[in-house]
Short mmCIF file of C-alpha atoms in Angstrom, two decimals:
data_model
loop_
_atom_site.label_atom_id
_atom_site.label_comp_id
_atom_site.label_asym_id
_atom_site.label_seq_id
_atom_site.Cartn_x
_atom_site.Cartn_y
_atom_site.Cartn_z
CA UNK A 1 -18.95 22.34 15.71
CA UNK A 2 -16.24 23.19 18.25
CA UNK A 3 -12.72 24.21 16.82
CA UNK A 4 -9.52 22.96 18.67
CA UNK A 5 -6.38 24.58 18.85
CA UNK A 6 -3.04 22.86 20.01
CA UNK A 7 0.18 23.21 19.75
CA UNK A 8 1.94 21.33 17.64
CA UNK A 9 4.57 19.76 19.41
CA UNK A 10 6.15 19.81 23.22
CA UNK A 11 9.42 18.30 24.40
CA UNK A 12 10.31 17.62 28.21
CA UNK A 13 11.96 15.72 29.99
CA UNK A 14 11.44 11.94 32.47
CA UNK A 15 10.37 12.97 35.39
CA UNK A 16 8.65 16.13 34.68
CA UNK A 17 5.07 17.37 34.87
CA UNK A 18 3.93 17.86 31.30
CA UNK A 19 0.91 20.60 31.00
CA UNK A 20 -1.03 20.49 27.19
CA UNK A 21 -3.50 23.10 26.45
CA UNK A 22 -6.39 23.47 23.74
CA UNK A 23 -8.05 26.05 22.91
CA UNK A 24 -11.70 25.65 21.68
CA UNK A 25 -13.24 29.42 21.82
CA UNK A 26 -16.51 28.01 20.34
CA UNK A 27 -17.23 25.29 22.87
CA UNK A 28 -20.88 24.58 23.12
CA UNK A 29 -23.31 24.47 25.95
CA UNK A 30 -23.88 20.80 25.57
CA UNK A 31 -19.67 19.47 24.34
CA UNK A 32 -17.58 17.43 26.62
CA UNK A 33 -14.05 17.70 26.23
CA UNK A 34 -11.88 14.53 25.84
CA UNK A 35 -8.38 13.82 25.34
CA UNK A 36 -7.26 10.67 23.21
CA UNK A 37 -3.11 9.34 22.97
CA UNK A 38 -1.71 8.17 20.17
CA UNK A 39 1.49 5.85 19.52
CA UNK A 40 2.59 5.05 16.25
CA UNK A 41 0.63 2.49 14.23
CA UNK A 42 -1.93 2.52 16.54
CA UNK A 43 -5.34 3.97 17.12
CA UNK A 44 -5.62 6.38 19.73
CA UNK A 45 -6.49 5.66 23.40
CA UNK A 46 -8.99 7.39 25.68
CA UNK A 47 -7.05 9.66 28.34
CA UNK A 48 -9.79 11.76 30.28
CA UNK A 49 -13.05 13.12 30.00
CA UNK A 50 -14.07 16.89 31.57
CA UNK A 51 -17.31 18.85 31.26
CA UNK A 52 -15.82 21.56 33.94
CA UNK A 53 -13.63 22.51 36.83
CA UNK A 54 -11.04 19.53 37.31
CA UNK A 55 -10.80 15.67 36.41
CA UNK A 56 -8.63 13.50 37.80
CA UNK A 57 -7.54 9.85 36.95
CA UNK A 58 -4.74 7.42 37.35
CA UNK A 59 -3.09 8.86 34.58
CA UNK A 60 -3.81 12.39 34.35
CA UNK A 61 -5.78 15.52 35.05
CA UNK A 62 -7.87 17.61 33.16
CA UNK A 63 -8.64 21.25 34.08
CA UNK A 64 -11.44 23.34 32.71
CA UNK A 65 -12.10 26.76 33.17
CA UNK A 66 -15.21 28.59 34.57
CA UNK A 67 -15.59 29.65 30.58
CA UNK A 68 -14.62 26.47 29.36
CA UNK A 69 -13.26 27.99 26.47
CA UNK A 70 -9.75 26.25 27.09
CA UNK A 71 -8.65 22.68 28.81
CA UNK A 72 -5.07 21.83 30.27
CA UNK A 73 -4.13 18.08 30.26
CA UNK A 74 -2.11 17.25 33.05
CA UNK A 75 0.63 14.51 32.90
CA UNK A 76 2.43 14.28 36.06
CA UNK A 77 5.92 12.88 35.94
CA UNK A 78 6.15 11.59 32.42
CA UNK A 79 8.55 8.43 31.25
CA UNK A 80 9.36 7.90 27.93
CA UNK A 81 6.70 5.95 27.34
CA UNK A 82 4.36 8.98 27.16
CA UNK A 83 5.96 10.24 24.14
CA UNK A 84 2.67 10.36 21.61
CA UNK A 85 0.36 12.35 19.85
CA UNK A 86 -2.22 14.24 22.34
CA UNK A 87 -5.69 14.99 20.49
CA UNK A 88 -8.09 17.47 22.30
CA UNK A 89 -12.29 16.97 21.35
CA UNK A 90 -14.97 18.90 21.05
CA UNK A 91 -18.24 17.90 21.03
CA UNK A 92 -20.01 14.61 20.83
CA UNK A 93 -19.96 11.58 18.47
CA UNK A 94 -23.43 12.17 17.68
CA UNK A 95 -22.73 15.62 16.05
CA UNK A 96 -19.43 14.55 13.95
CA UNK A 97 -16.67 14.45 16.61
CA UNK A 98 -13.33 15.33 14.75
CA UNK A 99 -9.85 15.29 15.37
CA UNK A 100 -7.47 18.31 14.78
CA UNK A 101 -4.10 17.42 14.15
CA UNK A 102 -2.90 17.20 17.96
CA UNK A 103 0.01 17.89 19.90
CA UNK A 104 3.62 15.76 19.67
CA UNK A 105 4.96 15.47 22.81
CA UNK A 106 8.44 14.30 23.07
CA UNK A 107 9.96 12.60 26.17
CA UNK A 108 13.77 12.61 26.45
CA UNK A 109 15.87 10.96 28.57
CA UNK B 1 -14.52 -9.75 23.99
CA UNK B 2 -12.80 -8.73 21.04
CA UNK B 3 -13.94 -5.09 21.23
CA UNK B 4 -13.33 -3.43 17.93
CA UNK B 5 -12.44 -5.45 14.62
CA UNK B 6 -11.05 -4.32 11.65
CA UNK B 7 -10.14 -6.32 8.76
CA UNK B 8 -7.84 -6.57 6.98
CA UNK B 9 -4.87 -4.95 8.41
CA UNK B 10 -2.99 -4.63 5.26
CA UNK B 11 -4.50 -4.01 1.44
CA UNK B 12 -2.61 -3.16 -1.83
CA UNK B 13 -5.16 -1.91 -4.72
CA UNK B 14 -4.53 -0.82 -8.05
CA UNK B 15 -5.80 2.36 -9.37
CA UNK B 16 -9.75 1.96 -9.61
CA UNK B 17 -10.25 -1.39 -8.09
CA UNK B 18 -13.23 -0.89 -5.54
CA UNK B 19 -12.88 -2.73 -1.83
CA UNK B 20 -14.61 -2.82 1.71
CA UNK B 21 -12.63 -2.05 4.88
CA UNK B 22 -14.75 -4.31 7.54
CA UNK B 23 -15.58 -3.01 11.06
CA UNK B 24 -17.02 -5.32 13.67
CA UNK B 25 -17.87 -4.15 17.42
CA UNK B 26 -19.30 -6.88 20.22
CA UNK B 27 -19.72 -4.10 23.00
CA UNK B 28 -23.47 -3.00 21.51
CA UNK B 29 -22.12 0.40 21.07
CA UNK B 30 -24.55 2.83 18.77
CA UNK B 31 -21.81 5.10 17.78
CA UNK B 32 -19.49 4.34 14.72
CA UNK B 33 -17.24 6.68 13.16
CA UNK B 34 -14.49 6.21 10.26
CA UNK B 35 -11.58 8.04 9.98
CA UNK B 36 -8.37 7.97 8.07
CA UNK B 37 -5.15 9.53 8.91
CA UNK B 38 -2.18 10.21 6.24
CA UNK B 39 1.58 9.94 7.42
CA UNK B 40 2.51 12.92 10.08
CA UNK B 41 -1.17 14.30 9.70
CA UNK B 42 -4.60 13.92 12.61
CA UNK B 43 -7.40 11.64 11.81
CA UNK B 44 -10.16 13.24 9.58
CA UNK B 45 -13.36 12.05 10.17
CA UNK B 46 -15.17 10.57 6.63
CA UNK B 47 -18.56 8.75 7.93
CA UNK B 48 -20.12 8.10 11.39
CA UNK B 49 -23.21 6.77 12.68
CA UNK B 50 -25.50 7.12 15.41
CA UNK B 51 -27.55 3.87 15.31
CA UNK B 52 -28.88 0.99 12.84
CA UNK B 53 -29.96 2.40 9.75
CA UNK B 54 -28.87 6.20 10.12
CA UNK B 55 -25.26 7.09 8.92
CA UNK B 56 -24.03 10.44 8.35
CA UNK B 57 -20.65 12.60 5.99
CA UNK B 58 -17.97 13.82 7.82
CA UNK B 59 -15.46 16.07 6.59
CA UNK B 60 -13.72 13.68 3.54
CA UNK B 61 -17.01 11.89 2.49
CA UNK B 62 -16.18 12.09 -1.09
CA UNK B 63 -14.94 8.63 -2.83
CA UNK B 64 -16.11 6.63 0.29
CA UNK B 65 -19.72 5.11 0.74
CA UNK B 66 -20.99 3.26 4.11
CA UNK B 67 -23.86 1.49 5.38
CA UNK B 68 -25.31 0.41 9.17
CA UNK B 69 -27.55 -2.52 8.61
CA UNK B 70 -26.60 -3.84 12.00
CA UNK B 71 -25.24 -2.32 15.48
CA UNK B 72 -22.20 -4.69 15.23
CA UNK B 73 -20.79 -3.92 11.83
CA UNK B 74 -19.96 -0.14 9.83
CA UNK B 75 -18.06 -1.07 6.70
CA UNK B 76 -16.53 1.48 4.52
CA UNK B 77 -16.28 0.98 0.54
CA UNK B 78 -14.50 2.86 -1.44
CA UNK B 79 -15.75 2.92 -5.28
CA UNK B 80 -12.94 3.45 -7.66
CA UNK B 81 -9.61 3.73 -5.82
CA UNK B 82 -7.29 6.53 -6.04
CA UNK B 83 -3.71 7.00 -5.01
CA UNK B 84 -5.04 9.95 -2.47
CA UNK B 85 -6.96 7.39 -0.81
CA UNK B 86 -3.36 5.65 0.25
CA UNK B 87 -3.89 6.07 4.33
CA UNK B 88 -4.21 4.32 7.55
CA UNK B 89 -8.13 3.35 8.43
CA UNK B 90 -9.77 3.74 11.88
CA UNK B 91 -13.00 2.49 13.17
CA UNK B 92 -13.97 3.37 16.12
CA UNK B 93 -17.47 3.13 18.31
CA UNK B 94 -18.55 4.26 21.24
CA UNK B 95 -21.60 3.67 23.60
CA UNK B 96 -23.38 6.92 23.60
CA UNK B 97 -22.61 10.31 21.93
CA UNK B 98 -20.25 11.64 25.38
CA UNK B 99 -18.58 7.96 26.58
CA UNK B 100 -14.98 7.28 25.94
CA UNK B 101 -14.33 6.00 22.23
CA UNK B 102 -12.51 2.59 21.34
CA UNK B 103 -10.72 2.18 18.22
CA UNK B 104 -9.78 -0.40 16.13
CA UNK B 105 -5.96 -1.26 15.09
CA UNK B 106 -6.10 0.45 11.93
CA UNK B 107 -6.07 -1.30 8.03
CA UNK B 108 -2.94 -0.23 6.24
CA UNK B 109 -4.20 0.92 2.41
CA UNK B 110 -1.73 0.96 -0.24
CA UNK B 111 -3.52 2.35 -3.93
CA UNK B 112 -1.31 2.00 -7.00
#
């Protein structure tokens, strides 16, 4: 069972690129890694999915490394709208995929 | 397509009562997972599921029972309520063990 590590919070600014990175040393052979958002009251939202190199959507990127021991989420040009919780995953749902206790990212004006 | 269900939203038990948190999915996903998430804190994973018939503890099992008779519906019952048990409640599915996961909108639980 993969271990994440985040940290805890982030602050920037509208208009900036926003770069969140997890750690997860004991990545298996077999584990995805997949980044959820959170807002307040609600459950989290799928962001992007990665298994190596790079992963691009409308909404983000995802980086891996050749070791995959660490990812990078991308967010280019946030609004204050993308100020959330960012969880990082390990693993798969079939082998108890859990949550760590993310990263607060704070958009200000 | 109502995707993932949870009922109710909102629940106020005394100390001890037991009560079901209901999860319904209409996507045919196999994967089920519960979690529950405190104020300021992640979600913590108590039960998930893999299919029909197989369910399986996560890391805060204890106090919390589930069952899969059916692909559609994973619901949660706690035995004997306890005010530690106060939390937000999130179902979530997903089609296979690597595809993206959908949760539910959470049920509110209030133990006094």
């Amino acid at each position: 069972l993969a271990k994440t590590t985040q940290p805890i919070s982030m602050d920037s600014y509208e208009g900036q690129e926003v770069n969140i990175t997890c750690s997860h040393n004991n990545i298996a052979t077999n584990d995805y890694i997949t980044w959820y958002q959170q807002f307040p009251s609600q459950g989290p939202r799928f962001i992007i999915q990665g298994y190596k190199t790079k992963v691009t959507n409308e909404v983000a990127s995802l980086f891996i490394p050749a070791d995959r021991k660490s990812s990078t989420l991308s967010l280019p040009r946030v609004s204050l709208s993308d100020t959330a919780v960012y969880y990082c995953l390990v693993g798969d749902y079939g082998n108890d995929m859990r949550f760590g206790a993310g990263t607060r990212l704070t958009v200000k004006p | 397509n109502a995707g993932v269900t949870q009922t109710p939203k909102f629940q106020v038990l005394k100390t001890g009562q037991s009560m079901t948190l209901q999860c319904a999915q209409d996507m045919n996903h196999e994967y089920m997972s519960w979690y529950r998430q405190d104020p300021g804190m992640g979600l913590r994973l108590i039960h998930y599921s893999v299919g029909a018939g197989i369910t399986d503890q996560g890391e805060v099992p204890n106090g919390y029972n589930v069952s899969r008779s059916t692909t559609e519906d994973f619901p949660l019952r706690l035995l004997s309520a306890a005010p530690s048990q106060t939390s937000v409640y999130f179902c979530a599915t997903a089609r296979t063990g690597y595809s993206e996961a959908f949760f539910g909108q959470g049920t509110r639980l209030t133990v006094v």
